[in-house]
CSV table of C-alpha atoms in Angstrom, one decimal:
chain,number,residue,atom,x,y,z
A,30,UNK,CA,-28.5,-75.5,-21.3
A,31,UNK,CA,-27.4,-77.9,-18.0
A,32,UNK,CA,-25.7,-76.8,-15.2
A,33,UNK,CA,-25.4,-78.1,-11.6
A,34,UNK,CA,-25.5,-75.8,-8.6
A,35,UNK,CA,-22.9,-76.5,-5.9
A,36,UNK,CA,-25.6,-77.4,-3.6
A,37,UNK,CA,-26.9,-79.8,-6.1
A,38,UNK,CA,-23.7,-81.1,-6.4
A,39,UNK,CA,-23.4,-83.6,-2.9
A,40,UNK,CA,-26.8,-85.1,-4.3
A,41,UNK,CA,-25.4,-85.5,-8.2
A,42,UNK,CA,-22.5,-87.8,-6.1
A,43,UNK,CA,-24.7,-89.7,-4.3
A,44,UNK,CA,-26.9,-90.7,-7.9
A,45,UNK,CA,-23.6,-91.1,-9.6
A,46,UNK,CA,-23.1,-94.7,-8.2
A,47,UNK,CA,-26.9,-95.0,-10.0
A,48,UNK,CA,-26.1,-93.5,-13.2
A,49,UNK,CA,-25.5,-96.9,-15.7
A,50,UNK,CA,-27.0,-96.1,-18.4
A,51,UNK,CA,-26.6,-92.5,-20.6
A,52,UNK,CA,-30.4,-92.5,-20.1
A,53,UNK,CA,-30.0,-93.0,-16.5
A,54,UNK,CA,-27.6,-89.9,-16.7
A,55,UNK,CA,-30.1,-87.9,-19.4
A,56,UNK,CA,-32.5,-88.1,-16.3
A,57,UNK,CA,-30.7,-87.2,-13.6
A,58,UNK,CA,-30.0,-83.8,-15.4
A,59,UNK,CA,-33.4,-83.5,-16.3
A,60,UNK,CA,-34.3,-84.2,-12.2
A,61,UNK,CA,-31.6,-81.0,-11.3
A,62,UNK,CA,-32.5,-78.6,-13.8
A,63,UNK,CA,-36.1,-78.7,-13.1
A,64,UNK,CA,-35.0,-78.4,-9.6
A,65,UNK,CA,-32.8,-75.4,-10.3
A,66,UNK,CA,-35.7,-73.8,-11.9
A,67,UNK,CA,-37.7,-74.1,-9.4
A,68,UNK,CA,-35.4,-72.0,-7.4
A,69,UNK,CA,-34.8,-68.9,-10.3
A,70,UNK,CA,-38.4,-68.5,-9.9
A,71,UNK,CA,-37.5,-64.8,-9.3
A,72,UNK,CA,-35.6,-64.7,-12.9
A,73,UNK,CA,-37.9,-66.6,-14.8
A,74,UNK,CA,-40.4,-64.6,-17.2
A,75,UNK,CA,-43.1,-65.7,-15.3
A,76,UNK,CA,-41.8,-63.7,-12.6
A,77,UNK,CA,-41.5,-61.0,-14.4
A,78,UNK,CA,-44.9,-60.8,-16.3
A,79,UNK,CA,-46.1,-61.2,-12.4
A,80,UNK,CA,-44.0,-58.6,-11.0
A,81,UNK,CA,-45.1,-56.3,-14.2
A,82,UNK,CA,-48.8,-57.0,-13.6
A,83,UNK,CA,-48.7,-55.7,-9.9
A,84,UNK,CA,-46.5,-53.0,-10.1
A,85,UNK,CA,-49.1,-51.9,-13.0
A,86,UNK,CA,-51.8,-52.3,-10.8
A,87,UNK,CA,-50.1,-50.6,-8.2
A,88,UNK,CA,-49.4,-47.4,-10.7
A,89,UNK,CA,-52.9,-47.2,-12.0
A,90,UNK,CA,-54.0,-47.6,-8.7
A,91,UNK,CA,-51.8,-44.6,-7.1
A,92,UNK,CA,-52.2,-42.6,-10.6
A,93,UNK,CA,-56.5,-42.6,-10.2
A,94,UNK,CA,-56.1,-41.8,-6.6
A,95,UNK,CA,-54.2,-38.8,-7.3
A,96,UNK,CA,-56.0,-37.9,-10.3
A,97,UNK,CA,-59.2,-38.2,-8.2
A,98,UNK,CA,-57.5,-36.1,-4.7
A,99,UNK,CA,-56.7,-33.3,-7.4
A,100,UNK,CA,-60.1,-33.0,-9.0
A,101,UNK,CA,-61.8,-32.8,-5.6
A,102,UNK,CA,-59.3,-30.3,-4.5
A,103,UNK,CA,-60.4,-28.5,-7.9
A,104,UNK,CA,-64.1,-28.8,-7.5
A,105,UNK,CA,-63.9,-27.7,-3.7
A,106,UNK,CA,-62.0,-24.2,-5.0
A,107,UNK,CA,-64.6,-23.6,-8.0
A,108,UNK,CA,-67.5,-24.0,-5.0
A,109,UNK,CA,-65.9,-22.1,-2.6
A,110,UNK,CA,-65.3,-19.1,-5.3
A,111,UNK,CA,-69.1,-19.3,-6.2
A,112,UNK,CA,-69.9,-18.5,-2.6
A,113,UNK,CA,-67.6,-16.0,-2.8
A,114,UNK,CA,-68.9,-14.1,-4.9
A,115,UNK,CA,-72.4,-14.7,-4.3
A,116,UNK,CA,-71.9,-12.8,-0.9
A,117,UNK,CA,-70.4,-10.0,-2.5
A,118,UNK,CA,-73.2,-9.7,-4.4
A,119,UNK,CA,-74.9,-7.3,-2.0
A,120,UNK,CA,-76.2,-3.6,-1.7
A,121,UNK,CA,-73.1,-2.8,1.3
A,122,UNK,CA,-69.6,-3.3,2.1
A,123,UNK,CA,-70.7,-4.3,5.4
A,124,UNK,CA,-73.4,-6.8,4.5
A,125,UNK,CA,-70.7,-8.1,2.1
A,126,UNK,CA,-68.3,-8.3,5.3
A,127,UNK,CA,-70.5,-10.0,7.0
A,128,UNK,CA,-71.3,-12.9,4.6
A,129,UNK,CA,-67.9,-13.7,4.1
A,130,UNK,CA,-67.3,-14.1,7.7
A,131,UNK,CA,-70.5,-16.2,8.1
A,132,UNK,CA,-69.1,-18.6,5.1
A,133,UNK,CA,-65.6,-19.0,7.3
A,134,UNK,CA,-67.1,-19.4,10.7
A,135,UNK,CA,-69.7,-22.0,9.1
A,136,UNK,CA,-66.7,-23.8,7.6
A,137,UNK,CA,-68.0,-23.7,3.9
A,138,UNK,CA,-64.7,-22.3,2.7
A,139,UNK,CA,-61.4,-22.2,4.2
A,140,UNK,CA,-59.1,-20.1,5.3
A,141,UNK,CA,-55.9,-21.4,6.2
A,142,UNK,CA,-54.1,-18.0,5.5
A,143,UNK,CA,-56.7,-15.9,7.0
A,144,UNK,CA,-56.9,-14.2,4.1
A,145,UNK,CA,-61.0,-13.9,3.9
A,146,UNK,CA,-61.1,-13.0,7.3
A,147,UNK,CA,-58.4,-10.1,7.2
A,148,UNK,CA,-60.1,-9.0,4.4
A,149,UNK,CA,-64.0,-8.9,6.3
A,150,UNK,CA,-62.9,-7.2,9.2
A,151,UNK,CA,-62.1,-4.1,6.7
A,152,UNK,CA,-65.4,-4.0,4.8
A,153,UNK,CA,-64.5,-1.0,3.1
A,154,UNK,CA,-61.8,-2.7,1.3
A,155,UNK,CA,-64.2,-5.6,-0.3
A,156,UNK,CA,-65.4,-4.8,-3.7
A,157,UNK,CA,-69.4,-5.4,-4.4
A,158,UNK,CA,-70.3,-7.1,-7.3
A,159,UNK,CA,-73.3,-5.5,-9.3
A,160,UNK,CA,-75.5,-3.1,-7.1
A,161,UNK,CA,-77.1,-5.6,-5.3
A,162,UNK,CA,-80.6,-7.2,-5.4
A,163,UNK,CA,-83.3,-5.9,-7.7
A,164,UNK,CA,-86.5,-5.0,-5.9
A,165,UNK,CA,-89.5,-6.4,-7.6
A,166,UNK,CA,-90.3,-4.0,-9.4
A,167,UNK,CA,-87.1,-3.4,-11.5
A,168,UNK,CA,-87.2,-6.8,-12.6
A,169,UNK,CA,-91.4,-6.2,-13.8
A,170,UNK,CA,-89.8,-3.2,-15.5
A,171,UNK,CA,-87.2,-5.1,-17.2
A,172,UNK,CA,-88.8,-8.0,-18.3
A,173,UNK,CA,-91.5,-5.5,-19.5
A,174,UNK,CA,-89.1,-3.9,-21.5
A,175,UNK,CA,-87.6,-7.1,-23.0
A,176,UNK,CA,-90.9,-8.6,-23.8
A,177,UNK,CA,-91.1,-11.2,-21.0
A,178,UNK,CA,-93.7,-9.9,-18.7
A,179,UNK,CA,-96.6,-7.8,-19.7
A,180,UNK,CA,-98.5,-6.4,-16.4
A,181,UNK,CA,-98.7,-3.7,-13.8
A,182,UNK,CA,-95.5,-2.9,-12.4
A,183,UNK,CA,-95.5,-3.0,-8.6
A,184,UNK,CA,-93.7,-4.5,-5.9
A,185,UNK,CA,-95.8,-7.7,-5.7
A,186,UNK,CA,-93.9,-11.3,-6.6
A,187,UNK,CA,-97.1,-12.9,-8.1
A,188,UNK,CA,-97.7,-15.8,-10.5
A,189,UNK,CA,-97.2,-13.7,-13.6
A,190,UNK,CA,-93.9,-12.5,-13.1
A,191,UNK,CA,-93.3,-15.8,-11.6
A,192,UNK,CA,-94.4,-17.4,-14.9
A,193,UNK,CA,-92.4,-14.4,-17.2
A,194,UNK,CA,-89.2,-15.4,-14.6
A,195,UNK,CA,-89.5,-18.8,-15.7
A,196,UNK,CA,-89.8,-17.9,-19.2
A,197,UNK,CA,-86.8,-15.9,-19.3
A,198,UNK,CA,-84.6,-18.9,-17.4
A,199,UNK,CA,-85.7,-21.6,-20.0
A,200,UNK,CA,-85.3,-18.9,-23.3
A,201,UNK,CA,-81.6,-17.9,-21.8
A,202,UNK,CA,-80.9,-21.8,-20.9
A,203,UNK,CA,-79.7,-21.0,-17.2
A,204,UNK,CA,-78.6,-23.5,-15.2
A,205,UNK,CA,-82.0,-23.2,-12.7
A,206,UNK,CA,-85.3,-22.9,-14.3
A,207,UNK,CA,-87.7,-22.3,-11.2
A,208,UNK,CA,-89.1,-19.1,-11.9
A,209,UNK,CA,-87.4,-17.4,-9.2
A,210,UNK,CA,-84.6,-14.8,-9.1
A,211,UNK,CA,-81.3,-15.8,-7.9
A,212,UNK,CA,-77.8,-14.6,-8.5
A,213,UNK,CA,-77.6,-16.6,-12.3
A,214,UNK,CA,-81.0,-14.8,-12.9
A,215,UNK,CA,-80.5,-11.8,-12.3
A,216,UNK,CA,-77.0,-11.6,-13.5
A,217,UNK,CA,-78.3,-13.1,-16.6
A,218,UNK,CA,-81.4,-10.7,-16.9
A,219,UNK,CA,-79.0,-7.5,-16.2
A,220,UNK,CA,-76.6,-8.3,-19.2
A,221,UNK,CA,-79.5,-8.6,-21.7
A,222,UNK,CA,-81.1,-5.6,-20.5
A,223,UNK,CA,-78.3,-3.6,-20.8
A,224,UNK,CA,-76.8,-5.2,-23.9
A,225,UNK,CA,-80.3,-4.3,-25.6
């Protein structure tokens, strides 16, 4: 399909006096179409495969981004409720108080509401998770009775309980296997004992 834009038209006029021959005239179309297509670059289908392709990249682009801004905003919560609870994990109210305000002043969680730090100024109100650390020689006596550790039960963090510790980690598939007793440990170590 031919057609001839008006501004075209002045230069058709000035070829006309040219134009002799119906091939002379075949050309000249030929000349102004390919001109006029030049300038519908923006509705040709190349345009629009183009325009497709970069908008699509754009998209993907702004989709991962977003995608990415919420997972960290999801992994930051999970880590800030682990220390949580972790400091509540003590033997007092006040020690669990105290923790909490350590973990806002030292800017490992936030507290845009002030929430955690209403909360720590009235220890009494904070709940304590479990009864706090075991002393050494309730975990000798529990690993004793769950098979773990077999020696004299004292208050004395030495190789063999260190060795049973480890045992117990790498048999219950925790997370850390170092042969101490941390929070996973001994929360781990409580729930067998008392689901024996």
């Amino acid at each position: 399909m031919y057609f001839i834009m008006e501004k075209d038209l002045d230069k058709f006029s000035k070829f006309k006096s040219q134009v002799s021959t119906e091939l002379d005239l075949e050309i000249l179309k030929l000349y102004l179409e390919k001109k006029s297509q030049r300038r519908l670059f923006f509705g040709s289908p190349v345009f629009t495969l183009v325009a497709s392709a970069i908008f699509g990249l754009i998209g993907t682009g702004l989709g991962a981004w977003l995608q990415g801004r919420a997972n960290l905003e999801l992994e930051q919560k999970k880590f800030e409720s682990s220390l949580i609870i972790n400091m509540l994990d003590t033997k007092t109210q006040a020690d669990a108080a105290l923790n909490l305000q350590f973990l806002v002043k030292a800017g490992l969680i936030r507290d845009k509401e002030g929430l955690i730090s209403q909360l720590s100024s009235k220890p009494k109100s904070l709940p304590i998770i479990g009864k706090g650390r075991l002393s050494t020689s309730e975990i000798k006596q529990m690993l004793n009775d769950l098979s773990y550790y077999n020696g004299k039960i004292d208050n004395i963090y030495d190789d063999s309980l260190k060795h049973a510790v480890f045992e117990f980690q790498v048999r219950n598939k925790l997370s850390i296997a170092d042969g101490l007793v941390g929070a996973e440990t001994q929360r781990a170590l409580i729930e067998l004992y008392y689901k024996e």
